[in-house]
Amino acid sequence: GENVEQHPSTLSVQEGDSAVIKCTYSDSASNYFPWYKQELGKRPQLIIDIRSNVGEKKDQRIAVTLNKTAKHFSLHITETQPEDSAVYFCAASPGNFNKFYFGSGTKLNVKP
Amino acid sequence: EAGVAQSPRYKIIEKRQSVAFWCNPISGHATLYWYQQILGQGPKLLIQFQNNGVVDDSQLPKDRFSAERLKGVDSTLKIQPAKLEDSAVYLCASSLGPTEPSFYTFGSGTRLTVV
């Protein structure tokens, strides 16, 4: 099955700096890549997603890039704010979009 | 619209006891999933239902875990008997179906502690 690896496991940045989280996947059939933000004790919430027919997608301060050849995708957060502090998970979904394989998570700490 | 409802929020049991979790998906969502999230890890799919039929239960430890989705709406996940390593958050999620992944929504989860 699919294997998703995520790095780094923890990331600490100063408020206003950019943060980048990277994921790799193994199954070339994966064609949907969502990113989730999970605050402590809360449910994962979708923040951005990208499909395999697109190389980049942006939504205000958040962007995701996808390199299908290298099988990796990245989350970019610009102008970070303290409220961005959370655990971020990447995921990959092969074929029919149903089953999600998650990375191990990145704990982002934005220092004011 | 209402989200995915789960109960209880927290549960503490002793090993070898039984426990059950309940999930009510978003109205109209045909697909329902149960995930296990161990502390410090990403969620791992246990079982997927399409209406009231099982689509994928390949990662469900069937010797102790069971799940059902009667009438294609609510679902229950049961563990019997529980082990220490079952301590985790159990997340339920639902989606409209295979073509609309952006409507994939998680519940708040049930945090299980096995002592």
mmCIF file of N, CA and C in Angstrom, chain B residues 4-90:
data_model
loop_
_atom_site.group_PDB
_atom_site.id
_atom_site.type_symbol
_atom_site.label_atom_id
_atom_site.label_comp_id
_atom_site.label_asym_id
_atom_site.label_seq_id
_atom_site.Cartn_x
_atom_site.Cartn_y
_atom_site.Cartn_z
ATOM 1 N N VAL B 4 -19.754 15.946 11.933
ATOM 2 C CA VAL B 4 -19.748 14.531 12.296
ATOM 3 C C VAL B 4 -19.752 14.451 13.818
ATOM 4 N N ALA B 5 -20.735 13.774 14.369
ATOM 5 C CA ALA B 5 -20.871 13.676 15.814
ATOM 6 C C ALA B 5 -20.296 12.358 16.315
ATOM 7 N N GLN B 6 -19.545 12.427 17.402
ATOM 8 C CA GLN B 6 -18.991 11.220 18.005
ATOM 9 C C GLN B 6 -19.225 11.245 19.510
ATOM 10 N N SER B 7 -19.412 10.059 20.062
ATOM 11 C CA SER B 7 -19.493 9.960 21.521
ATOM 12 C C SER B 7 -19.012 8.586 21.957
ATOM 13 N N PRO B 8 -18.495 8.477 23.195
ATOM 14 C CA PRO B 8 -18.226 9.582 24.101
ATOM 15 C C PRO B 8 -16.982 10.360 23.668
ATOM 16 N N ARG B 9 -16.673 11.457 24.313
ATOM 17 C CA ARG B 9 -15.449 12.206 24.000
ATOM 18 C C ARG B 9 -14.236 11.532 24.628
ATOM 19 N N TYR B 10 -14.435 10.987 25.816
ATOM 20 C CA TYR B 10 -13.339 10.346 26.546
ATOM 21 C C TYR B 10 -13.846 9.032 27.150
ATOM 22 N N LYS B 11 -12.934 8.063 27.243
ATOM 23 C CA LYS B 11 -13.262 6.795 27.858
ATOM 24 C C LYS B 11 -12.003 6.201 28.462
ATOM 25 N N ILE B 12 -12.088 5.794 29.718
ATOM 26 C CA ILE B 12 -10.979 5.103 30.381
ATOM 27 C C ILE B 12 -11.493 3.732 30.785
ATOM 28 N N ILE B 13 -10.785 2.689 30.371
ATOM 29 C CA ILE B 13 -11.176 1.322 30.720
ATOM 30 C C ILE B 13 -9.942 0.533 31.112
ATOM 31 N N GLU B 14 -10.177 -0.573 31.765
ATOM 32 C CA GLU B 14 -9.072 -1.463 32.105
ATOM 33 C C GLU B 14 -8.866 -2.444 30.953
ATOM 34 N N LYS B 15 -7.640 -2.929 30.835
ATOM 35 C CA LYS B 15 -7.371 -3.906 29.778
ATOM 36 C C LYS B 15 -8.268 -5.119 29.979
ATOM 37 N N ARG B 16 -8.619 -5.683 28.864
ATOM 38 C CA ARG B 16 -9.509 -6.853 28.750
ATOM 39 C C ARG B 16 -10.987 -6.482 28.857
ATOM 40 N N GLN B 17 -11.273 -5.211 29.158
ATOM 41 C CA GLN B 17 -12.685 -4.796 29.143
ATOM 42 C C GLN B 17 -13.109 -4.505 27.712
ATOM 43 N N SER B 18 -14.400 -4.267 27.535
ATOM 44 C CA SER B 18 -14.963 -3.936 26.228
ATOM 45 C C SER B 18 -15.342 -2.459 26.191
ATOM 46 N N VAL B 19 -15.367 -1.915 24.979
ATOM 47 C CA VAL B 19 -15.748 -0.510 24.826
ATOM 48 C C VAL B 19 -16.383 -0.333 23.447
ATOM 49 N N ALA B 20 -17.282 0.627 23.347
ATOM 50 C CA ALA B 20 -17.930 0.914 22.066
ATOM 51 C C ALA B 20 -17.971 2.415 21.840
ATOM 52 N N PHE B 21 -17.771 2.791 20.577
ATOM 53 C CA PHE B 21 -17.817 4.195 20.189
ATOM 54 C C PHE B 21 -18.920 4.369 19.153
ATOM 55 N N TRP B 22 -19.502 5.543 19.157
ATOM 56 C CA TRP B 22 -20.613 5.816 18.260
ATOM 57 C C TRP B 22 -20.298 7.007 17.353
ATOM 58 N N CYS B 23 -20.774 6.934 16.105
ATOM 59 C CA CYS B 23 -20.547 8.003 15.154
ATOM 60 C C CYS B 23 -21.820 8.270 14.358
ATOM 61 N N ASN B 24 -22.149 9.543 14.230
ATOM 62 C CA ASN B 24 -23.263 9.969 13.382
ATOM 63 C C ASN B 24 -22.700 10.880 12.300
ATOM 64 N N PRO B 25 -22.671 10.438 11.049
ATOM 65 C CA PRO B 25 -22.049 11.232 9.992
ATOM 66 C C PRO B 25 -22.917 12.422 9.566
ATOM 67 N N ILE B 26 -22.348 13.238 8.699
ATOM 68 C CA ILE B 26 -23.102 14.345 8.132
ATOM 69 C C ILE B 26 -24.235 13.773 7.278
ATOM 70 N N SER B 27 -25.399 14.384 7.387
ATOM 71 C CA SER B 27 -26.566 13.896 6.665
ATOM 72 C C SER B 27 -26.298 13.831 5.161
ATOM 73 N N GLY B 28 -26.590 12.674 4.589
ATOM 74 C CA GLY B 28 -26.400 12.511 3.151
ATOM 75 C C GLY B 28 -25.053 11.963 2.752
ATOM 76 N N HIS B 29 -24.127 11.860 3.710
ATOM 77 C CA HIS B 29 -22.804 11.307 3.395
ATOM 78 C C HIS B 29 -22.890 9.790 3.346
ATOM 79 N N ALA B 30 -22.600 9.238 2.183
ATOM 80 C CA ALA B 30 -22.734 7.800 2.001
ATOM 81 C C ALA B 30 -21.535 7.020 2.544
ATOM 82 N N THR B 31 -20.385 7.676 2.592
ATOM 83 C CA THR B 31 -19.162 6.976 2.977
ATOM 84 C C THR B 31 -18.760 7.358 4.394
ATOM 85 N N LEU B 32 -18.434 6.361 5.192
ATOM 86 C CA LEU B 32 -18.050 6.586 6.590
ATOM 87 C C LEU B 32 -16.776 5.820 6.880
ATOM 88 N N TYR B 33 -15.889 6.447 7.639
ATOM 89 C CA TYR B 33 -14.583 5.872 7.944
ATOM 90 C C TYR B 33 -14.317 5.921 9.447
ATOM 91 N N TRP B 34 -13.616 4.923 9.921
ATOM 92 C CA TRP B 34 -13.073 4.949 11.274
ATOM 93 C C TRP B 34 -11.546 4.941 11.173
ATOM 94 N N TYR B 35 -10.933 5.899 11.879
ATOM 95 C CA TYR B 35 -9.476 5.987 11.927
ATOM 96 C C TYR B 35 -9.018 5.830 13.376
ATOM 97 N N GLN B 36 -7.827 5.299 13.526
ATOM 98 C CA GLN B 36 -7.158 5.236 14.826
ATOM 99 C C GLN B 36 -5.956 6.184 14.787
ATOM 100 N N GLN B 37 -5.887 7.098 15.764
ATOM 101 C CA GLN B 37 -4.752 8.011 15.816
ATOM 102 C C GLN B 37 -4.041 7.832 17.150
ATOM 103 N N ILE B 38 -2.902 7.154 17.098
ATOM 104 C CA ILE B 38 -2.066 6.974 18.276
ATOM 105 C C ILE B 38 -1.290 8.262 18.504
ATOM 106 N N LEU B 39 -1.056 8.601 19.758
ATOM 107 C CA LEU B 39 -0.388 9.844 20.107
ATOM 108 C C LEU B 39 0.913 10.021 19.330
ATOM 109 N N GLY B 40 1.049 11.155 18.658
ATOM 110 C CA GLY B 40 2.266 11.448 17.926
ATOM 111 C C GLY B 40 2.312 10.877 16.522
ATOM 112 N N GLN B 41 1.226 10.268 16.087
ATOM 113 C CA GLN B 41 1.182 9.682 14.749
ATOM 114 C C GLN B 41 0.008 10.239 13.945
ATOM 115 N N GLY B 42 0.052 9.993 12.651
ATOM 116 C CA GLY B 42 -1.072 10.376 11.815
ATOM 117 C C GLY B 42 -2.188 9.356 11.913
ATOM 118 N N PRO B 43 -3.400 9.743 11.559
ATOM 119 C CA PRO B 43 -4.518 8.797 11.595
ATOM 120 C C PRO B 43 -4.289 7.612 10.658
ATOM 121 N N LYS B 44 -4.739 6.448 11.102
ATOM 122 C CA LYS B 44 -4.638 5.231 10.295
ATOM 123 C C LYS B 44 -6.037 4.663 10.090
ATOM 124 N N LEU B 45 -6.369 4.401 8.823
ATOM 125 C CA LEU B 45 -7.716 3.905 8.515
ATOM 126 C C LEU B 45 -7.915 2.503 9.067
ATOM 127 N N LEU B 46 -9.015 2.309 9.785
ATOM 128 C CA LEU B 46 -9.380 0.981 10.290
ATOM 129 C C LEU B 46 -10.407 0.323 9.372
ATOM 130 N N ILE B 47 -11.459 1.062 9.028
ATOM 131 C CA ILE B 47 -12.537 0.490 8.234
ATOM 132 C C ILE B 47 -13.266 1.594 7.491
ATOM 133 N N GLN B 48 -13.754 1.238 6.307
ATOM 134 C CA GLN B 48 -14.505 2.165 5.459
ATOM 135 C C GLN B 48 -15.817 1.513 5.050
ATOM 136 N N PHE B 49 -16.911 2.266 5.213
ATOM 137 C CA PHE B 49 -18.237 1.817 4.804
ATOM 138 C C PHE B 49 -18.733 2.645 3.633
ATOM 139 N N GLN B 50 -19.404 2.018 2.694
ATOM 140 C CA GLN B 50 -20.155 2.711 1.668
ATOM 141 C C GLN B 50 -21.608 2.319 1.906
ATOM 142 N N ASN B 51 -22.423 3.315 2.325
ATOM 143 C CA ASN B 51 -23.770 3.033 2.831
ATOM 144 C C ASN B 51 -23.628 2.037 3.992
ATOM 145 N N ASN B 52 -24.241 0.878 3.951
ATOM 146 C CA ASN B 52 -24.086 -0.030 5.088
ATOM 147 C C ASN B 52 -23.186 -1.211 4.775
ATOM 148 N N GLY B 53 -22.447 -1.125 3.666
ATOM 149 C CA GLY B 53 -21.537 -2.196 3.300
ATOM 150 C C GLY B 53 -20.085 -1.834 3.547
ATOM 151 N N VAL B 54 -19.282 -2.829 3.932
ATOM 152 C CA VAL B 54 -17.864 -2.611 4.185
ATOM 153 C C VAL B 54 -17.102 -2.583 2.857
ATOM 154 N N VAL B 55 -16.346 -1.504 2.637
ATOM 155 C CA VAL B 55 -15.527 -1.378 1.435
ATOM 156 C C VAL B 55 -14.112 -1.865 1.692
ATOM 157 N N ASP B 56 -13.580 -1.519 2.882
ATOM 158 C CA ASP B 56 -12.196 -1.858 3.198
ATOM 159 C C ASP B 56 -12.065 -2.025 4.705
ATOM 160 N N ASP B 57 -11.671 -3.177 5.140
ATOM 161 C CA ASP B 57 -11.384 -3.396 6.563
ATOM 162 C C ASP B 57 -10.052 -4.112 6.713
ATOM 163 N N SER B 58 -9.159 -3.907 5.749
ATOM 164 C CA SER B 58 -7.894 -4.634 5.729
ATOM 165 C C SER B 58 -6.991 -4.313 6.921
ATOM 166 N N GLN B 59 -7.140 -3.163 7.545
ATOM 167 C CA GLN B 59 -6.292 -2.805 8.670
ATOM 168 C C GLN B 59 -7.031 -2.880 10.003
ATOM 169 N N LEU B 60 -8.171 -3.488 10.010
ATOM 170 C CA LEU B 60 -8.937 -3.661 11.255
ATOM 171 C C LEU B 60 -8.497 -4.952 11.940
ATOM 172 N N PRO B 61 -8.040 -4.878 13.182
ATOM 173 C CA PRO B 61 -7.657 -6.108 13.914
ATOM 174 C C PRO B 61 -8.914 -6.897 14.275
ATOM 175 N N LYS B 62 -9.306 -7.772 13.399
ATOM 176 C CA LYS B 62 -10.619 -8.391 13.497
ATOM 177 C C LYS B 62 -10.777 -9.353 14.673
ATOM 178 N N ASP B 63 -9.657 -9.715 15.301
ATOM 179 C CA ASP B 63 -9.798 -10.589 16.462
ATOM 180 C C ASP B 63 -10.366 -9.854 17.660
ATOM 181 N N ARG B 64 -10.285 -8.506 17.634
ATOM 182 C CA ARG B 64 -10.783 -7.763 18.788
ATOM 183 C C ARG B 64 -11.639 -6.555 18.409
ATOM 184 N N PHE B 65 -11.518 -6.099 17.185
ATOM 185 C CA PHE B 65 -12.270 -4.927 16.738
ATOM 186 C C PHE B 65 -13.417 -5.373 15.832
ATOM 187 N N SER B 66 -14.551 -4.692 15.983
ATOM 188 C CA SER B 66 -15.660 -4.905 15.061
ATOM 189 C C SER B 66 -16.370 -3.578 14.845
ATOM 190 N N ALA B 67 -17.016 -3.461 13.709
ATOM 191 C CA ALA B 67 -17.747 -2.225 13.405
ATOM 192 C C ALA B 67 -18.957 -2.565 12.569
ATOM 193 N N GLU B 68 -19.974 -1.762 12.733
ATOM 194 C CA GLU B 68 -21.164 -1.944 11.920
ATOM 195 C C GLU B 68 -21.783 -0.588 11.617
ATOM 196 N N ARG B 69 -22.532 -0.571 10.540
ATOM 197 C CA ARG B 69 -23.220 0.649 10.136
ATOM 198 C C ARG B 69 -24.621 0.238 9.668
ATOM 199 N N LEU B 70 -25.482 0.124 10.633
ATOM 200 C CA LEU B 70 -26.829 -0.305 10.353
ATOM 201 C C LEU B 70 -27.600 0.802 9.643
ATOM 202 N N LYS B 71 -28.393 0.435 8.663
ATOM 203 C CA LYS B 71 -29.253 1.368 7.921
ATOM 204 C C LYS B 71 -28.452 2.433 7.186
ATOM 205 N N GLY B 72 -27.150 2.249 7.076
ATOM 206 C CA GLY B 72 -26.345 3.170 6.289
ATOM 207 C C GLY B 72 -26.194 4.560 6.855
ATOM 208 N N VAL B 73 -26.435 4.720 8.180
ATOM 209 C CA VAL B 73 -26.291 6.058 8.766
ATOM 210 C C VAL B 73 -25.279 5.996 9.909
ATOM 211 N N ASP B 74 -25.755 5.808 11.154
ATOM 212 C CA ASP B 74 -24.860 5.750 12.309
ATOM 213 C C ASP B 74 -23.979 4.513 12.249
ATOM 214 N N SER B 75 -22.855 4.633 12.963
ATOM 215 C CA SER B 75 -21.937 3.498 13.022
ATOM 216 C C SER B 75 -21.416 3.333 14.439
ATOM 217 N N THR B 76 -21.105 2.107 14.804
ATOM 218 C CA THR B 76 -20.454 1.837 16.079
ATOM 219 C C THR B 76 -19.182 1.035 15.832
ATOM 220 N N LEU B 77 -18.174 1.338 16.606
ATOM 221 C CA LEU B 77 -16.902 0.618 16.591
ATOM 222 C C LEU B 77 -16.721 0.010 17.978
ATOM 223 N N LYS B 78 -16.436 -1.278 18.025
ATOM 224 C CA LYS B 78 -16.302 -1.958 19.307
ATOM 225 C C LYS B 78 -14.932 -2.596 19.438
ATOM 226 N N ILE B 79 -14.402 -2.585 20.637
ATOM 227 C CA ILE B 79 -13.153 -3.270 20.937
ATOM 228 C C ILE B 79 -13.437 -4.243 22.083
ATOM 229 N N GLN B 80 -13.112 -5.528 21.835
ATOM 230 C CA GLN B 80 -13.363 -6.535 22.857
ATOM 231 C C GLN B 80 -12.443 -7.729 22.667
ATOM 232 N N PRO B 81 -11.501 -7.983 23.566
ATOM 233 C CA PRO B 81 -11.142 -7.213 24.742
ATOM 234 C C PRO B 81 -10.076 -6.161 24.400
ATOM 235 N N ALA B 82 -10.050 -5.081 25.157
ATOM 236 C CA ALA B 82 -9.091 -4.010 24.892
ATOM 237 C C ALA B 82 -7.699 -4.369 25.411
ATOM 238 N N LYS B 83 -6.691 -3.858 24.706
ATOM 239 C CA LYS B 83 -5.295 -4.001 25.112
ATOM 240 C C LYS B 83 -4.723 -2.608 25.370
ATOM 241 N N LEU B 84 -3.608 -2.579 26.070
ATOM 242 C CA LEU B 84 -2.972 -1.300 26.378
ATOM 243 C C LEU B 84 -2.668 -0.512 25.111
ATOM 244 N N GLU B 85 -2.245 -1.217 24.057
ATOM 245 C CA GLU B 85 -1.845 -0.544 22.817
ATOM 246 C C GLU B 85 -3.020 0.010 22.022
ATOM 247 N N ASP B 86 -4.232 -0.229 22.510
ATOM 248 C CA ASP B 86 -5.402 0.355 21.856
ATOM 249 C C ASP B 86 -5.642 1.788 22.304
ATOM 250 N N SER B 87 -4.877 2.263 23.262
ATOM 251 C CA SER B 87 -5.003 3.645 23.711
ATOM 252 C C SER B 87 -4.709 4.572 22.537
ATOM 253 N N ALA B 88 -5.683 5.390 22.197
ATOM 254 C CA ALA B 88 -5.574 6.237 21.013
ATOM 255 C C ALA B 88 -6.819 7.112 20.933
ATOM 256 N N VAL B 89 -6.812 7.995 19.948
ATOM 257 C CA VAL B 89 -8.037 8.727 19.607
ATOM 258 C C VAL B 89 -8.654 8.023 18.411
ATOM 259 N N TYR B 90 -9.931 7.738 18.512
ATOM 260 C CA TYR B 90 -10.652 7.085 17.414
ATOM 261 C C TYR B 90 -11.505 8.137 16.712
#
